[in-house]
Tab-separated table of C-alpha atoms and ligand atoms in Angstrom:
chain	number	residue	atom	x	y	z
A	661	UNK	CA	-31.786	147.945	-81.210
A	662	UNK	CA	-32.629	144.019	-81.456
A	663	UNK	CA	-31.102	144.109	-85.203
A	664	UNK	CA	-27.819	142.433	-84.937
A	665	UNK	CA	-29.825	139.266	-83.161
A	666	UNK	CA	-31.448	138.554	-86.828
A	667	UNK	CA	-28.437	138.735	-88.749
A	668	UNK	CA	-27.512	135.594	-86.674
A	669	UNK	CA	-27.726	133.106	-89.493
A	670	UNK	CA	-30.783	130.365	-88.933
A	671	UNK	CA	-28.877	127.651	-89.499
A	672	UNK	CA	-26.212	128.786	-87.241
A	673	UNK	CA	-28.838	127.995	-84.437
A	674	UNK	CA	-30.345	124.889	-85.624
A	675	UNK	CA	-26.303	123.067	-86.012
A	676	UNK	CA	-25.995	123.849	-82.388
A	677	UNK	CA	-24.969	120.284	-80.582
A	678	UNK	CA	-27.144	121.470	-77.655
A	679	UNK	CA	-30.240	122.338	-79.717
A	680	UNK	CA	-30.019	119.625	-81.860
A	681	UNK	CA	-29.908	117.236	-79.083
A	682	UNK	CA	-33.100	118.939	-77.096
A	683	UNK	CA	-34.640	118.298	-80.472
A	684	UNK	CA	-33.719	114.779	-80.424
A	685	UNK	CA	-34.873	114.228	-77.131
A	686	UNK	CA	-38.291	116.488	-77.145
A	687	UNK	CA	-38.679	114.215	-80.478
A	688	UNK	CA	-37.894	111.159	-78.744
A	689	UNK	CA	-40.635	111.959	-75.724
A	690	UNK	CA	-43.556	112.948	-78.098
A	691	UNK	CA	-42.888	108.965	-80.170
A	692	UNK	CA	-42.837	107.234	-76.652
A	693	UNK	CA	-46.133	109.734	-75.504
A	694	UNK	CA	-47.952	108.594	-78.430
A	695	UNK	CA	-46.947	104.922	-78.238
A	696	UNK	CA	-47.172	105.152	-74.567
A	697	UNK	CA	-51.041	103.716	-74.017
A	698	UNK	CA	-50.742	101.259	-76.970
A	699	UNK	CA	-47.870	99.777	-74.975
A	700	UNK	CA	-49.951	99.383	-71.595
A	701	UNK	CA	-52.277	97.624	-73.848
A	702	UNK	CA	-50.682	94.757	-75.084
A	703	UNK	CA	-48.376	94.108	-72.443
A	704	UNK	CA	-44.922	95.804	-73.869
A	705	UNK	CA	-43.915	97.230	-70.073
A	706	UNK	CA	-42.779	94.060	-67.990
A	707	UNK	CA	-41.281	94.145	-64.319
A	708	UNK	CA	-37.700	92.910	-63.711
A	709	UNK	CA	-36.928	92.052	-60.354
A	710	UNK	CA	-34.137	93.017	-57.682
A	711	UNK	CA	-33.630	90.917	-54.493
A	712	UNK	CA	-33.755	92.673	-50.893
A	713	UNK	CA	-31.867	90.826	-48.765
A	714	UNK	CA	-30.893	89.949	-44.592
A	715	UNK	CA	-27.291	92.038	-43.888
A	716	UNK	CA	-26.456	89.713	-41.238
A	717	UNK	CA	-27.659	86.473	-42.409
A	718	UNK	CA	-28.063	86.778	-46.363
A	719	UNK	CA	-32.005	85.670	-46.513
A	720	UNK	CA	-33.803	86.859	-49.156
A	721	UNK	CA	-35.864	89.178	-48.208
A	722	UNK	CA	-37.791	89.484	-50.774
A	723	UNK	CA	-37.741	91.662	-54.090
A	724	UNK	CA	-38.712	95.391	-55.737
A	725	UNK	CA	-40.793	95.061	-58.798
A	726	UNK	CA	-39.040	97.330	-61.757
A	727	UNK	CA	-40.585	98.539	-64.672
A	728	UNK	CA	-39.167	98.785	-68.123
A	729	UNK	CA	-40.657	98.798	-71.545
A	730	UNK	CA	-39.454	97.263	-74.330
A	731	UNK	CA	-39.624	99.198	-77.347
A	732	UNK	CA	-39.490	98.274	-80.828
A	733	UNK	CA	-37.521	101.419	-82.116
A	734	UNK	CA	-35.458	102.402	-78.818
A	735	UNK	CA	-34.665	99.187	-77.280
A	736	UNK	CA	-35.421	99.031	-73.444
A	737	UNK	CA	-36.675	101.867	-72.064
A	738	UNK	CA	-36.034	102.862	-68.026
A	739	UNK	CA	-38.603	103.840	-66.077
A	740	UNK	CA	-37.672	107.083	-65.856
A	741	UNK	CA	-37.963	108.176	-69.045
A	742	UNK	CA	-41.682	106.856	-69.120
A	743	UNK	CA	-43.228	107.009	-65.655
A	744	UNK	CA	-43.089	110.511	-65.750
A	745	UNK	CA	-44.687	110.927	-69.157
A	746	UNK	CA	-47.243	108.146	-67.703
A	747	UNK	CA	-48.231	110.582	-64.937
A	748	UNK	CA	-48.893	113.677	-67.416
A	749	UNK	CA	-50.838	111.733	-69.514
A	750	UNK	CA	-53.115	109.883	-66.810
A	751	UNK	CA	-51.336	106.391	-67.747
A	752	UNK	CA	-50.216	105.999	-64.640
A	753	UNK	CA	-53.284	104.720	-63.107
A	754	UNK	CA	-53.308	101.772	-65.394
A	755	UNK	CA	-49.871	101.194	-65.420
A	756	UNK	CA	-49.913	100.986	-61.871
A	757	UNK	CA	-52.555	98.236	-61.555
A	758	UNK	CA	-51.037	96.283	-63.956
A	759	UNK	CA	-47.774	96.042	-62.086
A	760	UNK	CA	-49.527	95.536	-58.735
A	761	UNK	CA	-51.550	92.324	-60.720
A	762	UNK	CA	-48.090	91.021	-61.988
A	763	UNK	CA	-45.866	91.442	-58.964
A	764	UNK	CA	-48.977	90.036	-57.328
A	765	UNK	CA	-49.439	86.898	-59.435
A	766	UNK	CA	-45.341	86.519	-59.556
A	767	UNK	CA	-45.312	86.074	-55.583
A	768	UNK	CA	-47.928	83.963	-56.070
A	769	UNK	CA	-45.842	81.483	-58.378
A	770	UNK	CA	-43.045	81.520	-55.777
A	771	UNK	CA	-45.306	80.814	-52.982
A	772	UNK	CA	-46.403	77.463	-55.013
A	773	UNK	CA	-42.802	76.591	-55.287
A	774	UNK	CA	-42.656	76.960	-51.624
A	775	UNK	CA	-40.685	80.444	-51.112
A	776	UNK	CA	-42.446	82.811	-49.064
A	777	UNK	CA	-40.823	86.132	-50.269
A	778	UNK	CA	-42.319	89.586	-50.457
A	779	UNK	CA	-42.607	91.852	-53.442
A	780	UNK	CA	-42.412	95.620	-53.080
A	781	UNK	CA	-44.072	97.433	-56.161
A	782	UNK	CA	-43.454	101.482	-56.626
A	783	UNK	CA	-46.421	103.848	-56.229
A	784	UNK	CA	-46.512	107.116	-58.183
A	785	UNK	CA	-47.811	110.211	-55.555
A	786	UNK	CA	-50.057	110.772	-58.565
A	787	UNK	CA	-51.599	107.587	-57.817
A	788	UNK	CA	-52.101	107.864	-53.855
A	789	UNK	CA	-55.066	110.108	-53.521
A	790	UNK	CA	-57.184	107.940	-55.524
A	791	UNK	CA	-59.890	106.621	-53.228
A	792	UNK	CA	-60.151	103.309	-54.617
A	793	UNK	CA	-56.595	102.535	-54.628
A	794	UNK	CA	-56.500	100.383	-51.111
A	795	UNK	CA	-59.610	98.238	-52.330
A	796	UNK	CA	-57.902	97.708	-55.474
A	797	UNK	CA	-54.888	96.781	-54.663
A	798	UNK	CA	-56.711	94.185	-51.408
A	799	UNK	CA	-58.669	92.803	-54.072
A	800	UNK	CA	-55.424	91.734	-56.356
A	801	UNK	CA	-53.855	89.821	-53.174
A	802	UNK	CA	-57.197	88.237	-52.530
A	803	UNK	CA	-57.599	87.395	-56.137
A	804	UNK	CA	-54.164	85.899	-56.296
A	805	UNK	CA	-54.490	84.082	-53.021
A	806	UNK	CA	-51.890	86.326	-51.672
A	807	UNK	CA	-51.426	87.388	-47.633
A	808	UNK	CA	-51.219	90.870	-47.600
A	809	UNK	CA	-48.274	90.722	-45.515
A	810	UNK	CA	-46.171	89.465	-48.789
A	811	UNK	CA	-46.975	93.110	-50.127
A	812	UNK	CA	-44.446	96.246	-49.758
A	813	UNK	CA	-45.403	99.446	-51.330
A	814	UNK	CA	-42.905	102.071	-51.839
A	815	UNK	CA	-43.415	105.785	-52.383
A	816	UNK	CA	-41.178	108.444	-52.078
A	817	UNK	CA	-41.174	111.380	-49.093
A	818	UNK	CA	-42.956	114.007	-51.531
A	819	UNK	CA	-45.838	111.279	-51.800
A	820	UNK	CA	-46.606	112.169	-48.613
A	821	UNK	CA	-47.171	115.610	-48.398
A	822	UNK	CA	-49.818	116.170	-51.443
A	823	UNK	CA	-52.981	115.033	-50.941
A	824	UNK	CA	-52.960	114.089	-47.227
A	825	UNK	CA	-56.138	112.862	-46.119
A	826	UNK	CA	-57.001	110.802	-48.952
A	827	UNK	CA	-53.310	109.694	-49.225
A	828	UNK	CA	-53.348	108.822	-45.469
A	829	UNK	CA	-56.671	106.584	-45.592
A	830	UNK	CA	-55.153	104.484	-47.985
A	831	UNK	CA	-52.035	104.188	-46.618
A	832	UNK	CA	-54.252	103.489	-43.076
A	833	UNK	CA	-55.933	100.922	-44.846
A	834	UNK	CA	-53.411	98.966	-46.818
A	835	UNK	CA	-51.436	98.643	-43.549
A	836	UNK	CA	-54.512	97.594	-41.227
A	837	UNK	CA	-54.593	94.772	-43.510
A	838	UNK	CA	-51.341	94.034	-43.382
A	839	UNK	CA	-49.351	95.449	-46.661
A	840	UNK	CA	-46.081	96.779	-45.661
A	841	UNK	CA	-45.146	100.853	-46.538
A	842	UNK	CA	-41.511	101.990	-47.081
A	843	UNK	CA	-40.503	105.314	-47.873
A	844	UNK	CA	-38.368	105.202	-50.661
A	845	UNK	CA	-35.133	107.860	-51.475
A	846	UNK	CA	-35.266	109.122	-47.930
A	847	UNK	CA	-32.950	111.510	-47.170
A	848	UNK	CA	-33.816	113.900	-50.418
A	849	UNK	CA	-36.984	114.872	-49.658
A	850	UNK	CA	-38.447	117.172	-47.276
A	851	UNK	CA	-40.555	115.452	-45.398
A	852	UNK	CA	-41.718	116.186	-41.638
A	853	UNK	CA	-40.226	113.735	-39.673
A	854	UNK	CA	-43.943	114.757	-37.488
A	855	UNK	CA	-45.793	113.890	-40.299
A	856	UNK	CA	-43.898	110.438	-41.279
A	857	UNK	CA	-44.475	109.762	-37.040
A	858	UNK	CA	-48.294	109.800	-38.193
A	859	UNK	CA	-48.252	107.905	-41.055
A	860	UNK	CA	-48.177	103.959	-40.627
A	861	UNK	CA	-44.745	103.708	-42.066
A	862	UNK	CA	-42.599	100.291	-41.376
A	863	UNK	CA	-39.542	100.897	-43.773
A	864	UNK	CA	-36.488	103.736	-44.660
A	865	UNK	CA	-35.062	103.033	-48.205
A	866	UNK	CA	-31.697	104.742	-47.727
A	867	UNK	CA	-31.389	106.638	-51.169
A	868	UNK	CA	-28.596	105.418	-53.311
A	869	UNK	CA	-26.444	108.440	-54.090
A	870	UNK	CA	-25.746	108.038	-50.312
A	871	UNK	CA	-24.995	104.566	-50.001
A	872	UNK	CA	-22.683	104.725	-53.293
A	873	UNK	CA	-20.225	107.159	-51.770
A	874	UNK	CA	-20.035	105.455	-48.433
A	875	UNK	CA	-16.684	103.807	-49.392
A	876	UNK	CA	-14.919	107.770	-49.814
A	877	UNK	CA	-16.766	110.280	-48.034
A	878	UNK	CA	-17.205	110.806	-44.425
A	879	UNK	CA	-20.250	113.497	-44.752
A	880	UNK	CA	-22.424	110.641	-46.211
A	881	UNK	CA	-21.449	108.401	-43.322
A	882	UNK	CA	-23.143	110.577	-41.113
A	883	UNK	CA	-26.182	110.960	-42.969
A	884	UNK	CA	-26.480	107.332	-43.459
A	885	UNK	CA	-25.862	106.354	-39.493
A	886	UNK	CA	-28.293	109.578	-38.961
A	887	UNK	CA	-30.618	107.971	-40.757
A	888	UNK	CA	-30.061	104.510	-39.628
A	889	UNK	CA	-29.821	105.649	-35.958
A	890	UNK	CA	-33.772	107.721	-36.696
A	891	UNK	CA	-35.135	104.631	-38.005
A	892	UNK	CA	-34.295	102.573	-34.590
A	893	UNK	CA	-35.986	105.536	-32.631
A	894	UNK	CA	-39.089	105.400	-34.929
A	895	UNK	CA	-39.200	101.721	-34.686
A	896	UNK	CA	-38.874	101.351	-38.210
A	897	UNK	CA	-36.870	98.588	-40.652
A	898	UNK	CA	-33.627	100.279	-42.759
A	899	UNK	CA	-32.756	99.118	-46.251
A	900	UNK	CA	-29.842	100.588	-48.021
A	901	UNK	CA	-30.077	100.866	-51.822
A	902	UNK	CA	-27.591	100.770	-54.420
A	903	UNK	CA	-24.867	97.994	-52.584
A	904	UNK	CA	-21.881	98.083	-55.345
A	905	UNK	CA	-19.497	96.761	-53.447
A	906	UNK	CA	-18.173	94.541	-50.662
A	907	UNK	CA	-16.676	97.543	-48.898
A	908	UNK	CA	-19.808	99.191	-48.575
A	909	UNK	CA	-21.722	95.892	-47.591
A	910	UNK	CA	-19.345	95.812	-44.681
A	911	UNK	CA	-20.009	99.539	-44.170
A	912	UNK	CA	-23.693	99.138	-44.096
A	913	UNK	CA	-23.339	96.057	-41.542
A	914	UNK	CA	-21.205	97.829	-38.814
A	915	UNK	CA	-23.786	100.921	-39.078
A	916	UNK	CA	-26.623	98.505	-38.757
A	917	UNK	CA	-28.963	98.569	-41.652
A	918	UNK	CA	-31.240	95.928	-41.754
A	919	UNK	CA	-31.584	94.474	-45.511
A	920	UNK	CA	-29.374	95.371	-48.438
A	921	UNK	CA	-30.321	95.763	-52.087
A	922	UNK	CA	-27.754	96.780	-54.612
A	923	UNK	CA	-25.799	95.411	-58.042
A	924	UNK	CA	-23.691	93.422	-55.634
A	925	UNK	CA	-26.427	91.017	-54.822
A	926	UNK	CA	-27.746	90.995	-58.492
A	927	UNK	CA	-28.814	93.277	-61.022
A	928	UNK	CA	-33.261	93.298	-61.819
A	929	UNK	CA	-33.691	90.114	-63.440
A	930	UNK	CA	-36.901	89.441	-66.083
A	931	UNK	CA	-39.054	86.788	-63.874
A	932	UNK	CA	-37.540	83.582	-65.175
A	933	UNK	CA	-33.958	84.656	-64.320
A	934	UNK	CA	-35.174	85.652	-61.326
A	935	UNK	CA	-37.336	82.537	-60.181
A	936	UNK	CA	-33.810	80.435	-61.164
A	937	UNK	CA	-31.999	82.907	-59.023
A	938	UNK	CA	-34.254	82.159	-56.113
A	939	UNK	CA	-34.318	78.365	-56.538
A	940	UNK	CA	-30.125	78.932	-56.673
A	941	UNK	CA	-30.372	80.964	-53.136
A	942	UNK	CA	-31.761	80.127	-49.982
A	943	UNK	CA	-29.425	82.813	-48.430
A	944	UNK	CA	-26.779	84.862	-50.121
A	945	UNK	CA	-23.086	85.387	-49.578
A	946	UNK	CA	-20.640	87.323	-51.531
A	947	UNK	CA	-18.768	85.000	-54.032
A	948	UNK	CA	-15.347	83.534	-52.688
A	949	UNK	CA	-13.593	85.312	-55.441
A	950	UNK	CA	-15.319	88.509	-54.443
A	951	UNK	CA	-13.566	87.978	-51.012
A	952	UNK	CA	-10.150	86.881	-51.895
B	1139	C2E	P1	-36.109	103.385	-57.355
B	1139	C2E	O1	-37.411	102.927	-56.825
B	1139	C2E	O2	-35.233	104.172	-56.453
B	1139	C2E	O3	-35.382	102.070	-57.877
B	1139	C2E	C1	-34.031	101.807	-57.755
B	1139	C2E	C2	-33.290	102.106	-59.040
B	1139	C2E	O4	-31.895	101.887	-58.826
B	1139	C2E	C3	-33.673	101.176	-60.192
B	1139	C2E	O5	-33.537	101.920	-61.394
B	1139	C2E	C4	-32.588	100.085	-60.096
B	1139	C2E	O6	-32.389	99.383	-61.293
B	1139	C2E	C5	-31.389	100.920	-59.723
B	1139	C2E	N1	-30.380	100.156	-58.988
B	1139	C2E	C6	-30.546	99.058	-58.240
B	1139	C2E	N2	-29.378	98.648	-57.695
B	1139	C2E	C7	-28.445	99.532	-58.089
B	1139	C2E	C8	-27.029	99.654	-57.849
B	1139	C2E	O7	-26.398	98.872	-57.129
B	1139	C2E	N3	-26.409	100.726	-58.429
B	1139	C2E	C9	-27.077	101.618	-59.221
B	1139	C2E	N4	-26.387	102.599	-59.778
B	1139	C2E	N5	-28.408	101.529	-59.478
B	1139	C2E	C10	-29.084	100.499	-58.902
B	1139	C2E	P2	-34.633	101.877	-62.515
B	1139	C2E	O8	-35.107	100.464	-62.748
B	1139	C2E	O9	-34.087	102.642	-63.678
B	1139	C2E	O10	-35.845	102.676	-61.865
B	1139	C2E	C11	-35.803	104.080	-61.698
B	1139	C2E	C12	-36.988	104.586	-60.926
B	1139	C2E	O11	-38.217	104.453	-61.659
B	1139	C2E	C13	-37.244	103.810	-59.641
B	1139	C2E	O12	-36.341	104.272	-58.672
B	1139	C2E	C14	-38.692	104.161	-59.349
B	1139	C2E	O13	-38.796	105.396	-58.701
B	1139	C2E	C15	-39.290	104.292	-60.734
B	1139	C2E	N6	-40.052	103.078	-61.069
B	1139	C2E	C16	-39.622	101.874	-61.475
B	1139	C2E	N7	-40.656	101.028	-61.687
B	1139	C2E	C17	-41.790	101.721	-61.378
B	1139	C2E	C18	-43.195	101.395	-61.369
B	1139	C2E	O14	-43.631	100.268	-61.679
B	1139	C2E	N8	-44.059	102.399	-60.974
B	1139	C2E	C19	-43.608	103.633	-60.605
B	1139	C2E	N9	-44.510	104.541	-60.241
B	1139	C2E	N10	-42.305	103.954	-60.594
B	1139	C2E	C20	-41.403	103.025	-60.974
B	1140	CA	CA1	-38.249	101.937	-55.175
B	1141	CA	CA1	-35.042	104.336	-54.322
């Protein structure tokens, strides 16, 4: 019966574009697996960094630490390519702390040129239920003279549903002693809106693939002011992700959000750009072109 299935010629199979190219790519993940710890090690995975800023006055806010590794054979690669491989191989852990001690030790550079800005650094869920993560991450501000208050740490909805108890003593902690949480992507995960009440949450990051449609679609209007409208009931700050355009920077001002982050502002910049960028900026404003 399965006969006519082997007459299929092997080679058939293996010239198929969409085989080939799984090839490619499962080829592609096992190189940046192996190379992945070596990396950590001598430093290859640097943070960029992309201001948050004020909707109605143009402060800057502060900025979200990005990872990206910079690879001798493929160039830069994006963080999601390699956090997830990080987190299956137990990498995570250490690339967590070192981007906590950077972002850390970059805020405190600004602060000695006299801005006071925060830094928000991306936790993996992985990461969360590890008991010593609060004390870790206190003892990096303290070691780079840093008030805790200059700290955000972002993790997404589905962070807060594994591991609750241990998760929610180190959230408890880090925000008794003053580190700021935000709860990134919101608006694609599940979480309980109970739970989130429980946890000591002070930020909504307004995923992007609802902010970038704002200019065209009505139904993503609604989610957005739904969202905005929640976050005044819970008592909680709104940013709004992935600000394109002037149009939807006008958008997000009528509905109310509180800061703004988005290719409009600037792209991540590598930390020298991005200490020149700050020295440029006391507030921002769109460009007069940009207006006319
Ligand atoms: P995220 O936390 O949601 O970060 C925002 C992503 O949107 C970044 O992509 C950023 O470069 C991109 N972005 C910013 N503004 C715009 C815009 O106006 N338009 C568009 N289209 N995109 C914009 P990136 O750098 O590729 O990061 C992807 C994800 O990787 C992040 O999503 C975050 O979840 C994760 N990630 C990045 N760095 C780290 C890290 O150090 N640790 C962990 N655990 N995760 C990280
Ligand atoms: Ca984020
Ligand atoms: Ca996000």
């Amino acid at each position: 019966m399965r006969t006519w299935r082997c007459t299929r010629p092997r080679t058939a199979r293996t010239a198929s574009p969409y085989l080939a190219e799984r090839d490619r790519s499962s080829r592609r993940r096992l190189h940046l697996a192996s190379d992945l710890d070596a990396a950590i090690e001598v430093g290859a995975i640097t943070l960029h960094y992309q201001p948050k800023v004020h909707t109605a006055t143009g402060e800057i806010i502060g900025f979200e630490a990005l990872a990206g590794w910079q690879h001798p054979l493929h160039g830069r690669v994006g963080p999601d390519e390699f956090i997830l491989l990080a987190e299956q191989t137990g990498a995570i852990h250490r690339l967590t702390e070192q981007a906590l001690d950077s972002a850390i030790g970059q805020v405190a550079a600004w602060n000695r040129l006299g801005r006071r800005v925060s830094v928000a650094v991306n936790l993996s869920p992985k990461g969360l239920p590890d008991v010593r993560l609060a004390d870790r991450i206190l003892a990096t501000l303290e070691r780079h003279g840093v008030p805790p208050r200059q700290l955000v740490v972002e993790l997404t909805e589905s962070a807060t549903i594994g591991d609750q108890f241990q998760t929610e003593r180190s959230l408890k902690a880090l925000a008794a002693a003053g580190v700021k949480i935000s709860i990134d992507d919101f608006g694609t995960g599940h979480s309980s809106l109970a739970r989130l009440r429980r946890l000591p949450v002070h930020e909504l990051k307004i995923d992007k693939s609802f902010i970038m449609e704002l200019a065209d679609q009505q139904g993503d209007e609604a989610i957005v002011a739904g969202i905005i409208d929640l976050a005044r009931h819970m008592g909680l700050r709104v940013v709004a992700e992935g600000v394109e355009t002037a149009e939807i920077r006008d958008k997000l001002a009528a509905l109310g959000a509180d800061h703004l982050q988005g290719y409009l502002i600037s792209p991540p910049m590598d930390p020298e750009t991005a200490t020149t960028w700050l020295q440029r900026h006391q507030t921002w404003s769109l460009p007069a072109a940009a207006d006319a």
